[in-house]
XYZ file of C-alpha atoms in Angstrom:
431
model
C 1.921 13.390 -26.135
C 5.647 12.024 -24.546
C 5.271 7.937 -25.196
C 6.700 6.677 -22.135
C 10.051 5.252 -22.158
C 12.804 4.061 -20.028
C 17.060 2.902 -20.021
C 18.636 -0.136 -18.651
C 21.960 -1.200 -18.544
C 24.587 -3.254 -16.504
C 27.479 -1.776 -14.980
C 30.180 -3.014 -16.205
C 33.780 -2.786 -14.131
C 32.482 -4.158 -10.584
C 35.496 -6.087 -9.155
C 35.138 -9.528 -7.530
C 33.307 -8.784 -4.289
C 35.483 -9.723 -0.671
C 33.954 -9.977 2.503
C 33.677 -6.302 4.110
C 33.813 -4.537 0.433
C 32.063 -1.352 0.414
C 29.477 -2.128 -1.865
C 28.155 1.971 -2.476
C 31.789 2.356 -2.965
C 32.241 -0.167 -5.882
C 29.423 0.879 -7.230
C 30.259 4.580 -7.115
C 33.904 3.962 -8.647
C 31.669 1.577 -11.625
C 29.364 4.219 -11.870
C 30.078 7.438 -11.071
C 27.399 8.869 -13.552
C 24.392 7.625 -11.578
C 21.744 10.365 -11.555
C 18.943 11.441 -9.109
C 15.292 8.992 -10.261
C 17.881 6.259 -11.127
C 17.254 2.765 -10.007
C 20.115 0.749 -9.006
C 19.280 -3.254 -9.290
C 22.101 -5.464 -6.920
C 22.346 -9.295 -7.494
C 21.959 -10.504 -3.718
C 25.049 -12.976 -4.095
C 27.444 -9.722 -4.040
C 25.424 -8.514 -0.895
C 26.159 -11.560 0.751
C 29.576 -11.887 -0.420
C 29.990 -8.291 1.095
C 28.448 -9.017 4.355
C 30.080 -12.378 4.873
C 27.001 -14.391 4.441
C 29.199 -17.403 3.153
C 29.733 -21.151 4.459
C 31.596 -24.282 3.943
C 29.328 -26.038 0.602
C 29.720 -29.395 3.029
C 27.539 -27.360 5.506
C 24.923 -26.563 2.562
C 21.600 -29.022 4.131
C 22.738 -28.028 7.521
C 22.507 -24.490 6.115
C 18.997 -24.905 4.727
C 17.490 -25.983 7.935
C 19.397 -23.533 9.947
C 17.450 -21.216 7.856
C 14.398 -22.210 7.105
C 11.161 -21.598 9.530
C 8.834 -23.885 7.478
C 9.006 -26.493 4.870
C 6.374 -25.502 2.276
C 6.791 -28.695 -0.052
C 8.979 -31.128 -0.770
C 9.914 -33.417 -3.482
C 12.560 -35.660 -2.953
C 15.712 -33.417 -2.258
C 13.909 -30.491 -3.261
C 12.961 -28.262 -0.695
C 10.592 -24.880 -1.154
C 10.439 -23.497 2.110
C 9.884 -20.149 4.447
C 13.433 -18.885 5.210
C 14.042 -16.185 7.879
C 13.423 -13.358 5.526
C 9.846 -14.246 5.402
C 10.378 -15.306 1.403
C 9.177 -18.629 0.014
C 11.645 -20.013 -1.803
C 13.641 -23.260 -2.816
C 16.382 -24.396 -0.756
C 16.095 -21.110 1.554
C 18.136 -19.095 -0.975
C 21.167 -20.845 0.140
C 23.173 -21.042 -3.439
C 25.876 -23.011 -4.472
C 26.583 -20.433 -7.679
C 28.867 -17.509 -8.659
C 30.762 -18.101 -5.357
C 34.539 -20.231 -4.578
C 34.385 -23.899 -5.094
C 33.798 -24.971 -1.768
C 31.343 -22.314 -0.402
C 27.550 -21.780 -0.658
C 25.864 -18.424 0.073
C 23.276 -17.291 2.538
C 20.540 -14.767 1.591
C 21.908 -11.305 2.694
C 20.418 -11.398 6.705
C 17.918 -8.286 6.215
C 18.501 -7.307 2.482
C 16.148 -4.040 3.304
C 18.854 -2.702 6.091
C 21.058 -3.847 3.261
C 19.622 -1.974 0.270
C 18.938 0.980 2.518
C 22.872 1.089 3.426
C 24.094 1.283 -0.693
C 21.221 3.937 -1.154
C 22.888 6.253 1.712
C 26.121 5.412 0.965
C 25.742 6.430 -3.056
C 24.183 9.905 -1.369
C 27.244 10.227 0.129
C 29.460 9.756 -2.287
C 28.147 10.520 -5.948
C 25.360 13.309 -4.087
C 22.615 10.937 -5.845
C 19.325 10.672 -4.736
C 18.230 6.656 -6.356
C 16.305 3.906 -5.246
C 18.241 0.477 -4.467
C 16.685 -2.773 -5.149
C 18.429 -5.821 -4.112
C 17.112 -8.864 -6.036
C 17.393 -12.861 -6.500
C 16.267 -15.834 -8.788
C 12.768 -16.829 -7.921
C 10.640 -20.277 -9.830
C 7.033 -19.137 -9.326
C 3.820 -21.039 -8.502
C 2.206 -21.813 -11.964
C 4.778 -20.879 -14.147
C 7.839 -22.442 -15.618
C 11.592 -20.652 -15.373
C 12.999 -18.473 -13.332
C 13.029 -14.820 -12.711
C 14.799 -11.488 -10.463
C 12.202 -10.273 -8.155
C 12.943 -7.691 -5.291
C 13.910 -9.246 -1.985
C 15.273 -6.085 -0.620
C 14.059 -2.306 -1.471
C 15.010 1.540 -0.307
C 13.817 4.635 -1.812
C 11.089 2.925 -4.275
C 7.305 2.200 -4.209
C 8.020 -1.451 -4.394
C 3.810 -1.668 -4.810
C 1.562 0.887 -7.081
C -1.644 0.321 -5.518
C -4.299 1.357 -8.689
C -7.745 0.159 -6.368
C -9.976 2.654 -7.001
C -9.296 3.888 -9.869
C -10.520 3.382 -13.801
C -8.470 1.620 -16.556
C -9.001 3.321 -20.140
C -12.683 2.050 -20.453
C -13.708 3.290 -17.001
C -13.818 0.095 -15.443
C -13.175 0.265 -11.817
C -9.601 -1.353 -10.431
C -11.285 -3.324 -7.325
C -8.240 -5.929 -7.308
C -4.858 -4.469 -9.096
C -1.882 -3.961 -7.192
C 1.102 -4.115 -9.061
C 4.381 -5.353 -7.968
C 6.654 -2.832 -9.289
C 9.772 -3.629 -7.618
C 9.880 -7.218 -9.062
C 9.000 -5.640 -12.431
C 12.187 -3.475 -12.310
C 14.309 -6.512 -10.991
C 13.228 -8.885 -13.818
C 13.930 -5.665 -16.418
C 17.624 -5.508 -14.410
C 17.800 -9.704 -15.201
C 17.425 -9.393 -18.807
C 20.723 -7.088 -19.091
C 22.524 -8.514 -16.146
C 22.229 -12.274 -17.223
C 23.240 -15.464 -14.954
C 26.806 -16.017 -15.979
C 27.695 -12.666 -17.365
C 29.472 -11.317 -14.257
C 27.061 -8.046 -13.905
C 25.727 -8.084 -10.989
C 24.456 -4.609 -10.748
C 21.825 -2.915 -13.420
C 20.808 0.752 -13.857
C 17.040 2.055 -15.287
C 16.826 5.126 -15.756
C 13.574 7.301 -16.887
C 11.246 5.896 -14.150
C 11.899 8.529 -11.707
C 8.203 8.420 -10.301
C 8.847 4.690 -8.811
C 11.090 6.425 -6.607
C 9.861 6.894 -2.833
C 10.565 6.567 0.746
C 9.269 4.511 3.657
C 8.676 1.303 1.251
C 10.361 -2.266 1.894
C 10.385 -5.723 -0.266
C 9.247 -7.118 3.041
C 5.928 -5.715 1.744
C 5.938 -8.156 -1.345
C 5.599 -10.917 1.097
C 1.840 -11.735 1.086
C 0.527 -12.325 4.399
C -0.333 -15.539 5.425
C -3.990 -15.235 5.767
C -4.129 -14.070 2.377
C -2.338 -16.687 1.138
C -4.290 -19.150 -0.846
C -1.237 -21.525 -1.664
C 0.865 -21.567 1.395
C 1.442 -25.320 1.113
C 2.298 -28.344 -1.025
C -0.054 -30.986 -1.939
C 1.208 -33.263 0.024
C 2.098 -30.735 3.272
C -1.762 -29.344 2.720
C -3.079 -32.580 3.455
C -0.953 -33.223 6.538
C -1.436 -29.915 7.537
C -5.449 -30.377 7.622
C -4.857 -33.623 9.663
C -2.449 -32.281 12.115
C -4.462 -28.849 12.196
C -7.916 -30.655 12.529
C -9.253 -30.464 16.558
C -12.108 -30.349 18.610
C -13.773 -27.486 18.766
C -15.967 -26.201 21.476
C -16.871 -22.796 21.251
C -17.562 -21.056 17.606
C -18.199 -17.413 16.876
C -21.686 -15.783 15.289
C -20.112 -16.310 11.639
C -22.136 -18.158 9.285
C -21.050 -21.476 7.764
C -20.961 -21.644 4.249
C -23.099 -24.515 3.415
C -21.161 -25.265 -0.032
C -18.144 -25.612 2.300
C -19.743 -28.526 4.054
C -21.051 -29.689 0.708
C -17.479 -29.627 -0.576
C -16.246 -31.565 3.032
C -19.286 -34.425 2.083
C -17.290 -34.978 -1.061
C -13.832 -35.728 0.500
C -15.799 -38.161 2.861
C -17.437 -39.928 0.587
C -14.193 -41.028 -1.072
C -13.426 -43.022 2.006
C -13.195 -47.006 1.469
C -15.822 -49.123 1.846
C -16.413 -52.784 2.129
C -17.841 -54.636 -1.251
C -17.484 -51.105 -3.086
C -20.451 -49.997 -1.262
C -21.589 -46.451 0.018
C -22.090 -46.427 3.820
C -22.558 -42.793 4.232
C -25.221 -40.100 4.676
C -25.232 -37.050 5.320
C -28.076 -35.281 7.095
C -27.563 -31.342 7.092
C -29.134 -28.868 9.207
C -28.619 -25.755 7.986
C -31.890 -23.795 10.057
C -31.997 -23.045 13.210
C -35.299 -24.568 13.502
C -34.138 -27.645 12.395
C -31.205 -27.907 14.799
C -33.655 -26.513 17.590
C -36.078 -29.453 17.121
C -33.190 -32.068 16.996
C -31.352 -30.749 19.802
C -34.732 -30.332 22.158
C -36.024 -33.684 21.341
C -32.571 -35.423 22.216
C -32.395 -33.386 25.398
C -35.480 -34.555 26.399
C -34.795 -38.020 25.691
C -31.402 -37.929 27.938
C -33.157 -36.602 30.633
C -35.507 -39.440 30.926
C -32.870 -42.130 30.579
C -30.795 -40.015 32.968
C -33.787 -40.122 35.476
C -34.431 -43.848 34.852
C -31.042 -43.870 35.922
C -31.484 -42.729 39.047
C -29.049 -39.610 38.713
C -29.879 -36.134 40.451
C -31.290 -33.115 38.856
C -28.026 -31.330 39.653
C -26.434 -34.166 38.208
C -28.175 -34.298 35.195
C -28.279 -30.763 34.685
C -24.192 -30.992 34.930
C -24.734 -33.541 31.759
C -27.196 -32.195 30.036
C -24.560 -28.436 29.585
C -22.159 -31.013 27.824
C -24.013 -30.796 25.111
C -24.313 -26.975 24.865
C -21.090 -27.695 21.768
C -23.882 -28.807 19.676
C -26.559 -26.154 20.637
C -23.999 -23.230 20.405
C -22.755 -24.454 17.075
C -23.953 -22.318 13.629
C -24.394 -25.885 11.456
C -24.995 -29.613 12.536
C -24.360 -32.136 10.390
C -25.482 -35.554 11.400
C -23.442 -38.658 9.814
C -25.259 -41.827 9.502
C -24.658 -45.457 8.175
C -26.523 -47.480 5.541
C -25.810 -51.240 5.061
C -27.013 -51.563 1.581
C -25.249 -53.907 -0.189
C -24.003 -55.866 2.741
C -23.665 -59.512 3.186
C -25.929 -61.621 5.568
C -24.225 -64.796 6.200
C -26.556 -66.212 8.533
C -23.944 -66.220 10.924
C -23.315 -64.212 14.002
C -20.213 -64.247 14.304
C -19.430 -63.381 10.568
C -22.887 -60.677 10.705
C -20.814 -59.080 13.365
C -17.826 -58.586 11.600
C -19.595 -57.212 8.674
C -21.747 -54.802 10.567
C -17.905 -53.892 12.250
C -16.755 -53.752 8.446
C -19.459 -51.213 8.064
C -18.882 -48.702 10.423
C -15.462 -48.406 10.497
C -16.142 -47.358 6.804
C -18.246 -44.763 8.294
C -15.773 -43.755 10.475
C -13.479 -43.481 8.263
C -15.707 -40.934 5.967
C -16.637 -39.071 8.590
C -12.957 -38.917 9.305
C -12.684 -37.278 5.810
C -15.710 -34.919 6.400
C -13.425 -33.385 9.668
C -10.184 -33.251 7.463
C -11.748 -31.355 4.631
C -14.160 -29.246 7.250
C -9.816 -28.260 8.840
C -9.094 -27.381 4.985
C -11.995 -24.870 4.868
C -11.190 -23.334 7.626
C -13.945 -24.414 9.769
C -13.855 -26.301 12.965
C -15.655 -29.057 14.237
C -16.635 -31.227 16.861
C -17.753 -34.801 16.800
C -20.330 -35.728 19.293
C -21.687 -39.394 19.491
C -24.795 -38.093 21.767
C -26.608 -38.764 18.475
C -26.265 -42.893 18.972
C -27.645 -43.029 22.196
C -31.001 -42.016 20.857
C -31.370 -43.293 17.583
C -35.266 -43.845 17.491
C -35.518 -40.245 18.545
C -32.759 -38.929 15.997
C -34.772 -40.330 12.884
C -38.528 -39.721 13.804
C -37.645 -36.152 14.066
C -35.550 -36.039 10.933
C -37.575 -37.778 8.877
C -35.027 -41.122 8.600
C -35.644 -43.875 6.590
C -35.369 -46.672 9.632
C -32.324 -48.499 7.939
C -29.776 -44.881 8.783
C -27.752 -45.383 11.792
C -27.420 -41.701 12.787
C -23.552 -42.022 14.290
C -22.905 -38.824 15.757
C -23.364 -35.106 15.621
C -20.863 -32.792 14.072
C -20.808 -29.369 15.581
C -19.317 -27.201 12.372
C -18.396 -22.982 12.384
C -15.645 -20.886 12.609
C -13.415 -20.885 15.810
C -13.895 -18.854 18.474
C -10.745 -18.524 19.604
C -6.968 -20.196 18.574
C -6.769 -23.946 19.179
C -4.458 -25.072 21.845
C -1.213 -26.807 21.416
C -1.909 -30.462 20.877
C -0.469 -32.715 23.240
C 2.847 -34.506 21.485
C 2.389 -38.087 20.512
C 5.525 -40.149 19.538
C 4.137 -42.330 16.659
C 6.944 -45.216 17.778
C 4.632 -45.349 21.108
C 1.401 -46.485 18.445
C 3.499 -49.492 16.320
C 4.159 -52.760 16.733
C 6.772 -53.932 13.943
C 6.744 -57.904 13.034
């Protein structure tokens, strides 16, 4: 039995790279013994340098925004964003080495059109049939350093896709899918080096990697299946800027540790005199949330009536509510006042009972924020406050919980709409 095996080498003899150089070309002259199954590896700086991706290094920030689509996370200067290419990466790839004092680089514009273009041009001219990876200098999530992954791919399986199959114990594969274009441009790294000046790599003896119809655009993981698409800090403004109100929620099933996990954010709101205002009621039957919601109906109605409004009219109030009754899971927020201070003073009792709930506003604040970061939506109804009495007898209350609210909770029926802009200079007051 054949252990497998396999070459890699730089090329050695590639000139300095101009704007409008023939890269296949260069690479043929450096090369001209490149077989068929071969694997050519291409630093992307001599891509861009042959496709004119360069600009003045005064220009560099202005070049980072100009391509970036979304900042991922910064740290002070540091950016890691979402450049045009789709990749996640620091400073959008624009790079300030191994190019002219006085110039940065862009990222090659589509380095798949550009890999593609070497591959046919080395058919051309050498009669080759090899696989072209272009690749860059990538930090990773969790790990420290840097390595060459595959940012542009043509002729090669840039993913071997083992689901379904056994390893050598007959376990099934349910979740391996490996990246085999990155693993060839991080073998083309180790023999091409930083500051060598070898910006191209062969392997050779891996001739089944080779394949058509395969980009590096297929590296990029999707963004629903992206578990880490922000910062810390851009996660939690994210949640707050994503959170709305939501109206109308599909069939799906609310994951009642989700909601547990939301109760834990809120309760790590501040309180007054390092109290705990909150409480959480959760409904997580339908008969429970059936009961509530009947019982609170039938309590609006009569004030409504008392009121004096019409049937039509009430019936027209009564459908407002249909956010809660369509909803999957209610959660009801309520406010305790233990450890509060009675000063035997109204005006002072006031303020502390105001101290109070915006404490509970506040949590409940939380408990929206975290619902955003799990993906659910929500909807805070005070219909809830208007029938307190009502509210706890059918819970089951202890009579000191101020039920404040309703919150509607499940998944979104359909894609929130654009929030209205709000200029935060229009909100402060500056003494």
């Amino acid at each position: 039995m054949s252990v497998p095996s396999y070459e890699v080498w730089a090329v050695a003899g590639m000139p300095e790279v101009r704007p409008g150089d023939d890269l296949a070309r260069l690479v043929a002259d450096a090369a001209p013994g490149l077989r068929s199954g071969d694997v050519l590896l291409v630093t992307s700086k001599i891509v861009s340098k042959a496709e004119g991706r360069i600009v003045r290094a005064d220009s560099r920030e202005e070049a980072i925004d100009a391509e970036t689509v979304r900042v991922v996370a910064r740290r002070g200067p540091l950016r890691i964003v979402e450049n045009r290419q789709g990749l996640v990466m620091a400073a959008a790839g624009v790079d300030a080495s191994n190019t002219e004092p006085g110039t940065v680089l862009l990222l090659p514009a589509d380095p798949d059109a550009s890999a593609a273009a070497i591959r046919a041009g080395l058919r051309e001219l050498l009669s080759v049939d090899v696989g072209v990876i272009v690749t860059d200098t990538f930090g990773r999530p969790w790990r420290a350093g840097l390595t060459d992954v595959a940012i542009g791919a043509a002729g090669v399986r840039v993913l071997d896709d083992l689901r379904g199959g056994t390893d050598a114990h007959g376990n099934p594969l349910s979740a391996t899918v490996v990246a085999t274009a990155d693993e060839l441009a991080a073998a083309g790294d180790l023999v091409k080096g930083k500051a060598a000046g070898l910006p191209v790599a062969v392997v050779r003896g891996l001739g089944h990697v080779l394949g058509d119809g395969a980009t590096a655009a297929q590296l990029v993981r999707p963004a629903a299946d992206d578990m880490f698409r922000l910062g810390t800090s851009e996660a939690v403004r994210e949640a707050v800027t994503q959170r709305r109100t939501v109206r109308a929620f599909t069939a799906e099933p609310v994951d009642p540790a989700a909601v547990r996990r939301a109760v834990a954010a809120a309760v790590t709101a501040p309180a007054p005199h390092h109290t705990t205002p909150w409480r959480f009621v959760l409904l997580e039957t339908e008969t429970a949330r059936r009961e509530l919601l009947d019982a609170m109906r039938d309590a609006w109605i009569e004030d409504l009536r008392r009121d004096g409004k019409t049937e039509e009219s009430i019936a027209q109030r009564i459908r407002r509510g249909d956010v809660l009754r369509n909803a999957p899971y209610l959660a009801v927020p309520c406010m305790v006042m233990d450890g509060a201070h009675a000063y035997g003073h109204a005006r002072r009792d006031a303020a502390e009972r105001e101290m109070f709930i915006v404490a509970t506003g506040a949590g409940v604040q939380n408990f929206l924020v975290a619902l955003a970061g799990e993906r659910l939506g929500s909807a805070w109804v005070s219909s809830t406050m208007f029938c307190r009495d009502v509210v706890r007898k059918v819970l089951d209350l202890p009579e000191d919980w101020d039920p404040m609210g309703a919150v509607a909770i499940g998944h979104p029926a359909q894609p929130p709409r654009e929030r209205v802009a709000r200029a935060p200079e229009h909100f402060v007051t500056v003494r």
